Coordinates of C-alpha atoms and ligand atoms in Angstrom, one line a residue:
Chain A
M1 CA 104.7 118.0 56.4
S2 CA 106.1 118.2 59.8
T3 CA 109.7 118.6 61.2
L4 CA 110.8 117.5 64.6
E5 CA 114.2 119.1 65.5
I6 CA 116.4 118.0 68.3
R7 CA 119.4 120.5 68.7
N8 CA 122.3 120.0 71.2
L9 CA 119.9 118.4 73.6
Q10 CA 121.4 117.9 77.3
V11 CA 119.4 116.2 80.0
S12 CA 120.3 115.2 83.4
V13 CA 118.6 113.3 86.2
D14 CA 118.6 113.8 89.9
T15 CA 119.7 110.8 91.9
D16 CA 120.5 110.2 95.8
N17 CA 124.0 110.8 94.7
G18 CA 123.6 114.1 93.0
T19 CA 122.8 115.0 89.3
V20 CA 123.8 112.6 86.5
E21 CA 124.4 114.1 83.1
I22 CA 122.8 111.4 80.7
L23 CA 122.3 113.3 77.2
K24 CA 125.4 115.2 76.2
G25 CA 124.1 117.1 73.1
V26 CA 122.0 115.2 70.9
D27 CA 121.1 116.4 67.5
L28 CA 118.5 114.7 65.1
T29 CA 116.1 116.0 62.6
I30 CA 113.1 113.9 61.6
K31 CA 110.6 114.9 58.8
S32 CA 107.1 113.3 58.1
G33 CA 107.4 110.1 56.4
E34 CA 111.0 109.4 57.4
T35 CA 112.0 106.4 59.7
H36 CA 115.0 107.0 61.8
A37 CA 116.4 104.0 63.6
I38 CA 118.6 104.6 66.7
M39 CA 120.7 101.9 68.0
G40 CA 123.3 101.7 70.9
P41 CA 124.4 100.0 73.9
N42 CA 122.3 99.5 77.1
G43 CA 122.6 102.6 79.3
S44 CA 123.5 105.1 76.5
G45 CA 120.6 107.3 76.9
K46 CA 118.0 106.2 74.2
S47 CA 115.1 105.9 76.6
T48 CA 116.2 109.1 78.1
L49 CA 116.0 110.9 74.9
A50 CA 112.5 109.4 74.3
Y51 CA 111.3 110.3 77.6
S52 CA 112.7 113.8 77.4
I53 CA 110.9 114.4 74.2
A54 CA 107.7 113.3 75.6
G55 CA 108.1 115.5 78.7
H56 CA 108.6 112.8 81.7
P57 CA 109.1 114.9 84.9
K58 CA 112.0 112.7 86.1
Y59 CA 114.4 114.4 83.5
T60 CA 115.9 117.8 83.7
I61 CA 116.7 119.5 80.3
T62 CA 119.9 121.5 81.0
G63 CA 120.4 122.8 77.4
G64 CA 119.6 122.6 73.8
S65 CA 116.0 122.6 72.1
V66 CA 113.3 120.4 70.7
T67 CA 110.9 121.9 68.2
L68 CA 108.1 120.6 66.2
D69 CA 107.5 122.8 63.0
G70 CA 109.5 125.6 64.7
I71 CA 107.3 125.5 68.0
D72 CA 109.1 124.8 71.2
V73 CA 108.2 121.5 72.5
L74 CA 110.0 121.7 75.9
E75 CA 107.8 124.5 77.0
M76 CA 104.8 122.3 76.6
T77 CA 103.0 120.0 79.3
V78 CA 103.0 116.4 78.5
D79 CA 99.5 116.3 77.2
E80 CA 100.2 119.5 74.9
R81 CA 103.1 117.5 73.5
A82 CA 100.7 114.6 72.6
K83 CA 98.1 117.2 71.3
A84 CA 100.9 118.6 69.2
G85 CA 101.3 115.3 67.4
L86 CA 104.0 113.6 69.4
F87 CA 103.5 109.9 70.5
L88 CA 105.8 107.6 72.7
A89 CA 105.5 103.9 72.4
M90 CA 107.1 103.0 75.8
Q91 CA 109.6 100.4 76.5
Y92 CA 107.9 99.5 79.7
P93 CA 104.1 100.6 79.3
V94 CA 102.7 101.6 82.7
E95 CA 99.9 99.7 84.4
V96 CA 96.9 102.0 85.7
P97 CA 94.8 99.9 88.0
G98 CA 90.9 100.4 87.7
V99 CA 90.9 102.3 84.6
S100 CA 89.6 100.2 81.6
V101 CA 91.2 100.4 78.3
S102 CA 88.0 101.6 76.6
N103 CA 87.6 104.4 79.1
F104 CA 91.3 105.3 78.7
L105 CA 91.1 105.2 74.7
R106 CA 87.9 107.3 74.7
T107 CA 89.2 109.8 77.2
A108 CA 92.6 110.2 75.2
A109 CA 90.7 110.3 71.8
T110 CA 88.4 113.0 73.3
A111 CA 91.4 115.1 74.5
L112 CA 93.2 114.9 71.1
R113 CA 90.4 115.4 68.9
G114 CA 88.9 118.1 70.9
E115 CA 85.5 116.6 71.2
A116 CA 84.1 113.2 72.2
P117 CA 84.2 110.6 69.4
K118 CA 80.7 109.7 68.2
L119 CA 79.8 106.6 70.1
R120 CA 78.5 104.5 67.1
T121 CA 81.7 105.0 64.8
W122 CA 84.0 104.9 67.9
V123 CA 83.2 101.4 69.0
G124 CA 83.8 100.3 65.4
E125 CA 87.1 102.3 65.3
V126 CA 88.4 100.5 68.6
K127 CA 87.2 97.1 67.4
D128 CA 89.1 97.4 64.1
A129 CA 92.2 98.8 65.8
M130 CA 92.2 96.0 68.3
E131 CA 91.8 93.3 65.4
A132 CA 94.4 94.8 63.4
L133 CA 96.9 94.1 66.2
N134 CA 95.5 90.9 66.9
M135 CA 94.2 91.7 70.2
D136 CA 91.2 89.9 71.7
P137 CA 88.1 92.3 72.2
S138 CA 88.1 91.4 75.8
F139 CA 91.2 93.6 76.3
A140 CA 88.8 96.6 76.0
T141 CA 87.3 95.9 79.4
R142 CA 90.6 95.3 81.1
N143 CA 92.5 97.6 83.3
V144 CA 95.2 99.6 81.2
N145 CA 98.1 97.3 80.8
E146 CA 97.3 95.4 84.1
G147 CA 98.4 91.9 83.9
F148 CA 99.1 92.2 80.1
S149 CA 102.2 90.1 78.9
G150 CA 105.1 91.8 77.6
G151 CA 104.1 91.4 74.0
E152 CA 100.5 92.4 74.6
K153 CA 101.7 95.7 76.2
K154 CA 103.7 96.3 73.0
R155 CA 100.8 95.6 70.7
H156 CA 98.5 97.9 72.9
E157 CA 101.0 100.6 72.4
I158 CA 100.9 100.2 68.6
M159 CA 97.2 99.8 68.6
Q160 CA 97.0 103.4 70.3
L161 CA 99.4 104.6 67.6
E162 CA 97.0 103.7 65.1
L163 CA 94.1 105.0 66.7
L164 CA 95.3 108.3 68.1
K165 CA 97.1 109.3 64.8
P166 CA 100.1 111.4 66.0
K167 CA 102.5 113.0 63.4
M168 CA 105.8 111.7 64.9
A169 CA 106.1 108.6 67.0
I170 CA 109.1 107.4 69.1
L171 CA 109.0 103.7 69.5
D172 CA 111.4 102.7 72.4
E173 CA 112.1 99.0 71.9
T174 CA 108.7 98.1 70.7
D175 CA 110.2 95.0 69.2
S176 CA 111.7 93.7 72.4
G177 CA 109.8 90.7 73.9
L178 CA 107.7 90.0 70.8
D179 CA 107.4 86.5 69.3
V180 CA 108.0 86.3 65.5
D181 CA 104.3 86.6 64.5
A182 CA 103.9 89.5 67.0
L183 CA 106.8 91.3 65.5
R184 CA 105.2 91.1 62.1
I185 CA 101.9 92.3 63.3
V186 CA 103.5 95.2 65.2
S187 CA 105.5 96.2 62.3
E188 CA 102.6 96.0 59.9
G189 CA 100.6 98.4 62.4
V190 CA 103.6 101.0 62.3
N191 CA 103.7 100.6 58.5
R192 CA 100.0 101.3 58.3
A193 CA 100.4 104.3 60.5
K194 CA 103.2 105.6 58.3
A195 CA 101.2 105.2 55.3
A196 CA 97.9 106.5 56.5
N197 CA 99.5 109.7 58.3
N198 CA 102.8 110.2 56.8
L199 CA 104.0 109.4 60.3
G200 CA 107.8 110.3 61.2
V201 CA 109.3 107.5 63.2
I202 CA 112.2 107.4 65.8
L203 CA 112.6 103.7 66.0
I204 CA 114.7 102.6 69.1
T205 CA 116.1 99.1 68.8
H206 CA 118.8 96.6 69.6
Y207 CA 117.9 94.4 66.6
T208 CA 118.1 94.4 63.0
R209 CA 115.1 92.1 62.7
I210 CA 112.5 94.6 63.1
L211 CA 114.3 96.8 60.5
R212 CA 113.4 94.1 57.9
Y213 CA 110.0 95.0 58.3
I214 CA 110.0 98.6 59.0
Q215 CA 112.7 100.1 56.5
P216 CA 114.6 102.8 58.0
D217 CA 115.9 105.9 56.0
F218 CA 118.7 106.5 58.5
V219 CA 120.3 104.7 61.2
H220 CA 122.0 106.6 64.0
V221 CA 124.4 105.0 66.4
F222 CA 123.8 106.4 70.0
A223 CA 126.6 106.1 72.8
N224 CA 127.3 107.9 75.9
G225 CA 124.5 110.1 75.5
R226 CA 125.0 111.5 72.0
V227 CA 124.8 110.4 68.3
V228 CA 128.2 109.1 67.5
E229 CA 127.5 107.9 63.8
Q230 CA 124.7 108.1 61.1
G231 CA 124.3 106.1 58.0
G232 CA 121.8 104.2 55.9
P233 CA 120.4 100.8 56.6
E234 CA 123.7 99.2 55.8
L235 CA 124.9 100.7 59.0
A236 CA 122.5 98.4 61.1
E237 CA 124.0 95.4 59.5
K238 CA 127.5 96.6 60.3
L239 CA 126.5 97.0 63.9
E240 CA 125.0 93.7 64.2
A241 CA 128.2 92.3 62.9
N242 CA 130.7 94.2 64.9
G243 CA 128.8 95.5 68.1
Y244 CA 129.5 98.7 69.6
A245 CA 133.2 98.3 70.6
D246 CA 134.4 101.1 68.1
Y247 CA 132.0 103.7 69.5
V248 CA 132.1 103.0 73.3
S249 CA 136.0 103.2 73.5
K250 CA 136.0 106.6 71.7
Chain B
M1 CA 77.7 108.7 142.1
S2 CA 76.1 109.4 138.7
V3 CA 78.9 112.0 138.4
L4 CA 81.6 109.5 139.1
T5 CA 80.0 107.0 136.5
T6 CA 80.1 109.7 133.9
N7 CA 83.7 110.7 134.5
Y8 CA 84.7 106.9 134.5
L9 CA 82.9 106.5 131.2
T10 CA 83.9 109.5 129.4
P11 CA 86.9 109.0 127.0
T12 CA 89.6 111.5 127.7
G13 CA 91.5 110.8 124.3
R14 CA 94.2 108.8 126.0
E15 CA 92.4 105.4 125.6
E16 CA 93.7 103.4 122.8
A17 CA 90.2 103.4 121.1
W18 CA 90.0 107.1 121.3
R19 CA 93.4 108.5 120.8
F20 CA 92.8 109.4 117.2
T21 CA 89.3 110.9 117.5
P22 CA 88.8 114.7 118.1
L23 CA 86.6 114.5 120.8
K24 CA 85.7 118.0 121.1
R25 CA 84.0 117.8 117.7
L26 CA 81.7 115.0 118.9
R27 CA 79.1 117.6 120.0
G28 CA 78.7 115.9 123.4
L29 CA 78.1 112.3 122.1
H30 CA 81.0 111.0 124.0
D31 CA 80.6 112.8 127.4
G32 CA 76.8 112.9 127.8
L33 CA 76.4 116.5 127.3
A34 CA 74.6 116.1 123.8
I35 CA 70.7 116.9 124.2
Q36 CA 68.8 113.7 123.2
S37 CA 66.1 114.3 120.7
D38 CA 63.3 111.7 120.3
R39 CA 63.5 111.6 116.4
E40 CA 63.5 108.3 115.0
T41 CA 64.7 109.1 111.4
L42 CA 65.7 105.6 109.8
I43 CA 62.9 104.8 107.3
T44 CA 62.5 102.2 104.4
K45 CA 62.3 103.5 100.9
G46 CA 59.5 102.0 98.8
A47 CA 57.3 99.2 99.6
L48 CA 58.8 96.1 101.1
P49 CA 58.6 92.7 99.4
S50 CA 57.0 89.9 100.9
G51 CA 59.0 88.0 103.6
V52 CA 60.5 91.4 104.9
S53 CA 59.3 93.5 107.7
F54 CA 60.5 96.6 109.2
V55 CA 59.0 97.5 112.8
R56 CA 60.0 99.2 116.0
E57 CA 60.1 97.0 118.7
N58 CA 62.0 96.1 122.1
L59 CA 65.0 93.6 121.5
E60 CA 68.0 92.8 123.6
P61 CA 71.3 93.6 122.4
L62 CA 73.0 90.7 120.2
A63 CA 76.3 91.5 121.6
S64 CA 78.1 93.3 124.5
S65 CA 80.1 96.4 123.7
D66 CA 82.9 98.2 125.3
D67 CA 82.3 101.3 123.3
V68 CA 81.1 104.2 125.5
I69 CA 78.9 105.8 122.9
I70 CA 77.2 102.5 122.1
E71 CA 76.5 102.0 125.9
R72 CA 74.9 105.6 125.9
V73 CA 72.7 104.6 122.8
R74 CA 71.5 101.5 124.7
G75 CA 70.6 103.6 127.7
A76 CA 68.8 106.1 125.6
A77 CA 67.1 104.5 122.9
T78 CA 63.4 103.4 123.6
S79 CA 63.2 101.0 120.9
V80 CA 64.9 99.2 118.0
A81 CA 64.3 99.7 114.3
H82 CA 64.2 96.1 113.0
L83 CA 64.5 94.9 109.6
A84 CA 63.9 91.2 109.3
I85 CA 64.2 89.0 106.3
A86 CA 62.3 85.6 106.8
A87 CA 64.1 82.4 106.3
N88 CA 64.5 81.2 102.5
T89 CA 63.6 84.6 101.2
E90 CA 65.8 85.5 98.4
L91 CA 65.6 89.1 97.3
A92 CA 66.6 90.0 93.7
E93 CA 66.3 93.9 94.5
P94 CA 68.0 95.6 97.3
I95 CA 66.2 97.0 100.4
F96 CA 66.7 100.8 100.7
L97 CA 66.9 102.3 104.2
G98 CA 67.8 105.7 104.9
R99 CA 68.1 108.9 106.8
S100 CA 67.3 112.2 105.2
A101 CA 66.1 114.1 108.3
G102 CA 68.1 115.3 111.2
A103 CA 69.2 118.3 113.4
L104 CA 72.5 119.4 114.5
D105 CA 71.4 121.2 117.9
T106 CA 70.1 117.7 119.4
A107 CA 71.4 114.2 119.2
E108 CA 69.4 111.2 117.9
F109 CA 70.5 107.9 119.5
S110 CA 69.4 105.1 117.4
R111 CA 69.2 101.1 117.7
V112 CA 69.0 99.2 114.4
R113 CA 68.8 95.5 113.9
I114 CA 69.0 93.7 110.7
T115 CA 67.9 89.9 110.8
L116 CA 68.5 87.4 108.0
G117 CA 66.7 84.1 108.5
T118 CA 68.4 80.9 107.5
H119 CA 69.1 80.8 103.8
A120 CA 67.9 84.2 103.2
V121 CA 69.7 86.2 100.6
A122 CA 69.5 90.0 100.4
T123 CA 71.1 93.3 99.8
V124 CA 70.5 96.0 102.2
I125 CA 71.6 99.7 101.2
V126 CA 71.5 102.4 104.0
E127 CA 71.6 105.9 102.6
N128 CA 72.7 108.6 105.0
T129 CA 72.2 112.0 103.4
T130 CA 71.2 114.6 106.1
D131 CA 73.0 117.0 108.4
T132 CA 72.6 115.5 111.9
V133 CA 74.1 114.4 115.0
L134 CA 73.7 110.5 115.2
A135 CA 74.8 107.8 117.5
E136 CA 74.0 104.4 116.2
D137 CA 74.0 100.9 117.5
L138 CA 73.5 98.6 114.5
E139 CA 73.3 95.1 114.8
I140 CA 73.3 92.3 112.1
Y141 CA 72.3 88.7 112.4
C142 CA 73.1 86.4 109.6
A143 CA 71.5 83.0 110.4
P144 CA 73.0 79.8 108.9
G145 CA 73.2 79.7 105.3
S146 CA 72.1 83.2 104.7
N147 CA 73.9 85.8 102.5
L148 CA 73.8 89.6 103.1
K149 CA 75.3 92.5 101.1
F150 CA 75.1 95.5 103.5
V151 CA 76.0 98.8 102.0
T152 CA 76.1 102.0 104.0
L153 CA 76.6 105.1 102.3
Q154 CA 77.8 108.2 104.6
E155 CA 76.9 111.1 102.4
F156 CA 76.2 113.3 105.2
E157 CA 76.2 117.0 104.9
S158 CA 79.3 118.9 106.1
K159 CA 78.4 119.6 109.9
S160 CA 77.3 116.0 110.7
V161 CA 78.7 114.1 113.5
Y162 CA 78.0 110.1 113.2
T163 CA 79.4 107.5 115.4
A164 CA 78.4 104.0 115.0
R165 CA 79.0 100.3 115.5
H166 CA 78.0 98.1 112.7
H167 CA 78.2 94.6 114.4
A168 CA 77.6 91.6 112.4
V169 CA 77.1 88.2 114.1
V170 CA 77.7 85.5 111.3
D171 CA 76.4 81.9 111.8
K172 CA 77.3 78.7 110.3
D173 CA 78.0 78.9 106.4
A174 CA 76.7 82.6 106.2
T175 CA 78.2 85.0 104.1
F176 CA 78.3 88.7 105.2
K177 CA 79.6 91.4 102.8
S178 CA 79.7 95.1 104.0
I179 CA 80.6 98.0 101.8
T180 CA 81.2 101.2 103.8
V181 CA 81.3 104.3 101.9
T182 CA 82.2 107.5 103.6
V183 CA 82.4 110.7 101.7
G184 CA 80.4 113.3 103.9
G185 CA 80.4 114.7 107.5
D186 CA 82.3 116.6 109.8
V187 CA 83.3 113.7 112.1
V188 CA 82.4 110.0 111.1
R189 CA 83.5 107.3 113.4
I190 CA 82.4 103.7 112.4
L191 CA 83.2 100.6 114.1
P192 CA 82.6 97.6 111.5
T193 CA 82.9 94.6 113.8
V194 CA 82.4 90.9 113.1
E195 CA 82.0 87.8 115.2
F196 CA 81.6 84.3 113.8
K197 CA 79.4 81.9 115.3
A198 CA 80.1 78.7 113.8
P199 CA 82.4 77.2 111.1
G200 CA 81.9 78.0 107.3
A201 CA 81.0 81.7 108.1
S202 CA 82.6 84.3 106.0
A203 CA 82.9 88.0 106.2
D204 CA 84.1 90.5 103.6
L205 CA 84.4 94.0 104.9
L206 CA 85.0 96.6 102.1
G207 CA 85.1 100.4 102.4
V208 CA 86.2 103.6 100.6
Y209 CA 86.4 107.0 102.1
F210 CA 87.4 110.5 100.9
A211 CA 88.2 113.0 103.4
T212 CA 88.7 116.8 102.1
A213 CA 89.9 119.8 104.2
G214 CA 89.0 119.5 107.9
Q215 CA 87.0 116.3 107.7
F216 CA 87.8 113.4 110.1
F217 CA 86.7 109.7 109.0
E218 CA 87.5 106.8 111.2
H219 CA 87.0 103.1 110.6
R220 CA 87.9 100.9 113.2
M221 CA 87.4 97.1 112.3
H222 CA 87.3 94.3 114.6
V223 CA 87.1 90.8 113.3
D224 CA 86.8 88.0 115.9
H225 CA 87.8 84.6 114.8
A226 CA 86.6 82.6 117.7
V227 CA 85.3 79.5 115.9
P228 CA 87.1 77.1 113.4
H229 CA 87.1 77.5 109.7
A230 CA 85.8 81.0 109.2
K231 CA 87.1 83.4 106.6
S232 CA 87.5 87.1 106.6
N233 CA 88.8 89.7 104.2
V234 CA 89.1 93.4 104.9
N235 CA 90.0 96.0 102.1
Y236 CA 89.5 99.7 102.7
K237 CA 90.7 102.3 100.3
G238 CA 91.0 105.8 101.2
A239 CA 91.8 109.3 99.5
L240 CA 92.7 112.5 101.5
A241 CA 92.9 116.1 100.0
G242 CA 93.1 119.4 101.9
K243 CA 94.6 120.7 105.0
D244 CA 93.8 118.8 108.1
A245 CA 91.8 116.0 106.3
H246 CA 92.3 113.3 108.6
T247 CA 91.5 109.5 108.2
V248 CA 92.0 106.7 110.5
W249 CA 91.9 103.1 109.6
I250 CA 92.3 100.3 112.5
G251 CA 92.2 96.7 111.4
D252 CA 92.1 94.4 114.4
V253 CA 92.0 90.8 113.6
L254 CA 92.0 88.4 116.4
I255 CA 92.4 84.6 115.7
R256 CA 91.7 82.8 118.9
A257 CA 93.0 79.4 120.1
A258 CA 90.0 77.6 118.9
A259 CA 89.8 79.2 115.4
E260 CA 91.6 76.6 113.5
G261 CA 91.5 76.7 109.8
T262 CA 91.1 80.4 109.9
D263 CA 91.8 82.3 106.5
T264 CA 91.9 86.2 106.9
Y265 CA 93.5 89.0 105.0
E266 CA 93.3 92.8 105.6
L267 CA 94.4 95.6 103.4
N268 CA 94.3 99.4 103.7
R269 CA 95.4 101.7 100.9
N270 CA 95.5 105.6 101.3
L271 CA 96.1 108.0 98.6
L272 CA 97.4 111.4 99.9
L273 CA 96.5 113.9 97.2
S274 CA 97.9 117.0 98.9
D275 CA 100.0 118.3 101.6
G276 CA 98.6 118.8 105.1
A277 CA 96.5 115.7 105.2
R278 CA 97.2 112.8 107.4
A279 CA 96.2 109.2 107.1
D280 CA 96.6 106.7 110.0
S281 CA 96.6 103.1 109.1
V282 CA 97.2 100.4 111.7
P283 CA 96.7 96.8 110.9
N284 CA 96.9 94.6 114.0
L285 CA 96.6 90.8 113.7
E286 CA 96.7 88.7 116.8
I287 CA 97.2 85.1 116.3
E288 CA 96.7 82.3 119.1
T289 CA 96.9 79.3 117.1
G290 CA 99.2 78.1 114.2
E291 CA 96.8 75.9 112.5
I292 CA 95.4 78.3 110.1
I293 CA 95.1 78.5 106.4
G294 CA 96.4 82.1 106.1
A295 CA 96.5 85.2 107.8
G296 CA 98.1 88.5 106.4
H297 CA 97.8 92.2 106.3
A298 CA 99.1 95.1 104.3
S299 CA 98.9 98.9 104.6
T300 CA 100.2 101.4 102.1
T301 CA 100.0 105.3 102.2
G302 CA 101.2 107.1 99.1
R303 CA 100.8 109.9 96.7
F304 CA 99.7 109.8 93.0
D305 CA 102.2 107.6 91.0
D306 CA 103.8 109.8 88.6
E307 CA 104.3 107.1 86.1
Q308 CA 100.6 106.4 85.8
L309 CA 99.9 110.2 85.4
F310 CA 102.7 110.5 82.6
Y311 CA 101.3 107.6 80.7
L312 CA 97.8 109.1 80.7
M313 CA 99.0 112.5 79.8
S314 CA 101.4 111.3 77.1
R315 CA 98.2 110.1 75.3
G316 CA 96.8 113.8 75.4
I317 CA 94.9 113.5 78.7
A318 CA 95.1 116.9 80.8
M319 CA 96.5 116.7 84.2
A320 CA 93.3 117.2 86.0
D321 CA 91.6 114.5 83.8
A322 CA 94.4 112.2 84.5
R323 CA 94.2 112.5 88.1
R324 CA 90.6 112.0 87.9
L325 CA 91.0 108.9 86.2
V326 CA 93.6 107.5 88.5
V327 CA 91.4 108.3 91.5
R328 CA 88.4 106.7 90.0
G329 CA 90.5 103.7 89.2
F330 CA 91.7 103.5 92.7
F331 CA 88.2 103.4 94.1
N332 CA 86.6 101.5 91.3
E333 CA 87.5 98.1 92.5
I334 CA 85.5 98.5 95.6
V335 CA 82.8 101.0 94.4
S336 CA 81.9 98.3 91.6
E337 CA 81.2 95.9 94.2
I338 CA 78.0 97.7 95.3
G339 CA 76.4 96.4 92.4
N340 CA 74.1 99.3 91.7
E341 CA 74.8 101.4 88.7
E342 CA 72.9 104.4 89.9
I343 CA 74.7 104.6 93.4
Q344 CA 77.9 103.6 91.8
T345 CA 77.7 106.6 89.4
R346 CA 76.6 109.0 92.3
I347 CA 79.6 108.1 94.5
M348 CA 82.1 108.3 91.7
D349 CA 80.5 111.6 90.8
R350 CA 80.8 112.7 94.4
I351 CA 84.4 111.5 94.3
D352 CA 85.1 113.8 91.3
T353 CA 83.6 116.7 93.0
E354 CA 85.7 116.3 96.1
L355 CA 88.7 116.0 93.9
E356 CA 87.7 119.2 92.2
K357 CA 87.2 121.0 95.5
A358 CA 90.7 119.9 96.6
A359 CA 92.2 121.2 93.6
H360 CA 90.8 124.5 94.1
H361 CA 91.8 125.0 97.7
G362 CA 95.2 123.3 97.3
Ligands
ATP401 N1 116.9 107.9 88.1 C1 118.0 107.5 87.7 N2 119.0 107.5 88.5 C2 120.3 106.9 88.2 N3 120.5 106.9 86.9 C3 119.6 106.8 86.0 C4 118.3 107.3 86.3 N4 117.5 107.4 85.2 C5 118.3 106.9 84.0 N5 119.7 106.6 84.6 C6 120.7 106.3 84.0 O1 120.9 106.9 82.6 C7 121.4 106.1 81.7 C8 120.6 106.0 80.5 O2 119.5 105.2 80.7 P1 118.4 104.9 79.6 O3 117.3 104.1 80.2 O4 118.2 106.2 78.8 O5 119.4 104.0 78.7 P2 119.0 103.1 77.4 O6 119.8 103.6 76.2 O7 117.4 103.3 77.0 O8 119.3 101.6 77.7 P3 118.6 100.3 77.2 O9 119.1 100.0 76.1 O10 119.0 99.3 78.3 O11 117.0 100.6 77.4 C9 121.7 104.8 82.4 O12 123.0 104.7 82.8 C10 120.6 104.8 83.6 O13 121.2 104.1 84.8
MG402 MG1 115.9 102.0 76.9

């Protein structure tokens, strides 16, 4: 049983025109097995929250805390956060030229497990993970995300989620750009990871569509750098009907 | 009179061709002060297959040269080491040449020739692993319809000085591909140059280099499109790390008025891995005819991509390993073209070692 606690998190970025405050005090608590949907208008800071938890160097934490089971996450390097059990499925997965998917996955698994996976079982493990996400085996020899379509990149992210078995995952718009079949396949992958590892999930999305596949326990409305309302799944339906007008005007 | 000639020939560093090169570190190769040794160190590894010969003989140069050191080599060398691959010989395995002997107090002036007969197909790999002072005039002739992959590995020890011209004359419908790897030595200056003899000829000039603290590596291409319908492609990738690591890449491509239907592209990418290193990159395309298929160039010099490192590290991969993956990935595109697993592994391991050295010394 793990708990990810975000307390009064404040984050800014340095731009050419000075420092811009983006997160203005975010509070969230996610426990193992829970799924928290975060919905909110473009530019409200959802990806900033995701990146800040994962430790992207672009963002400066100016206040607040993030802990995993009481341990300070913000003190950790990016790889230490992953080793502690955090995973970020990115809105825009990065291309890494010249590095094959299979080499990347094996290096990551070696780092996370503390030893190189046994070659014989590993090959099967990767094959199964790729098959489960309906990815052609040829992706193993391709360079990481290079030339992948938008949807293929997202499937690759969730394939890693299943393979690397984190405790807490942040899925940043994993559903954007997926066709109906891919949406189902990806959702099933997330649900398998939830069932297998009692995964806690922060699911950032603009659409209620994915919430029919991945049932949220909580829905949070994010606006202007903070959580402005919380509720159950019914809140998502309300947002879809009414939009964010009530929240952004505040 | 001879003094005058010497002064006239000796580069001062103000010449375009010499403006980047640290002349003082050339151990007298450029000003005639190097003491000539009579060593001839180029040897073949293993038995030669049939259709292939390697002999020392007298040969006239294939092409003229305006490089001072090449002139000195031509004056000093008494014979030419000649690797000849007979017409219609198709070799499945590479031929290995190499230099593993040398000295630093004297200089070797060496002339080398590689000849491919018509429709011959071969891979020639030259391994330079010694600590030496070497000036080399290496000329290649690819007869009509032949196909040569020419790999040179500059894995010199740390004090070596190596200046060379690798000049390829590519005849009708012949294919020349060079892969130049420079990872060792104090000063390495290579002129990979190509001239096309007839239509249908093509040349691929690929290279990688990795300079660490204090090393100077210069690669100065010249591709001469003097005939119609020839094709050239240049792609060099370099990494630099450490104080006063300095690389120079010059890509001169000349498309003469007669060279209609030319297709050429040149690319140089540099990865600066630390402060205090300097990468000069100068593409230079001269076009005298508009009747071409394509001509382009690009040059980039940049640091590690933070997004790539972040992505890898967010999957648990430590910073040092992430950097190693990115650098290996960067070079892989070209190193994998060598087509020999053992050598590719050796070069990649060497790159890892250079990267580690650089990390320790900042
Ligand atoms: N480097 C930067 N320079 C300037 N502004 C930035 C920078 N990075 C982020 N921002 C701003 O921070 C705000 C929050 O961005 P963020 O990507 O977190 O939004 P988001 O909620 O994920 O939006 P979307 O729904 O469109 O993905 C935006 O207004 C964005 O322009
Ligand atoms: Mg976003």
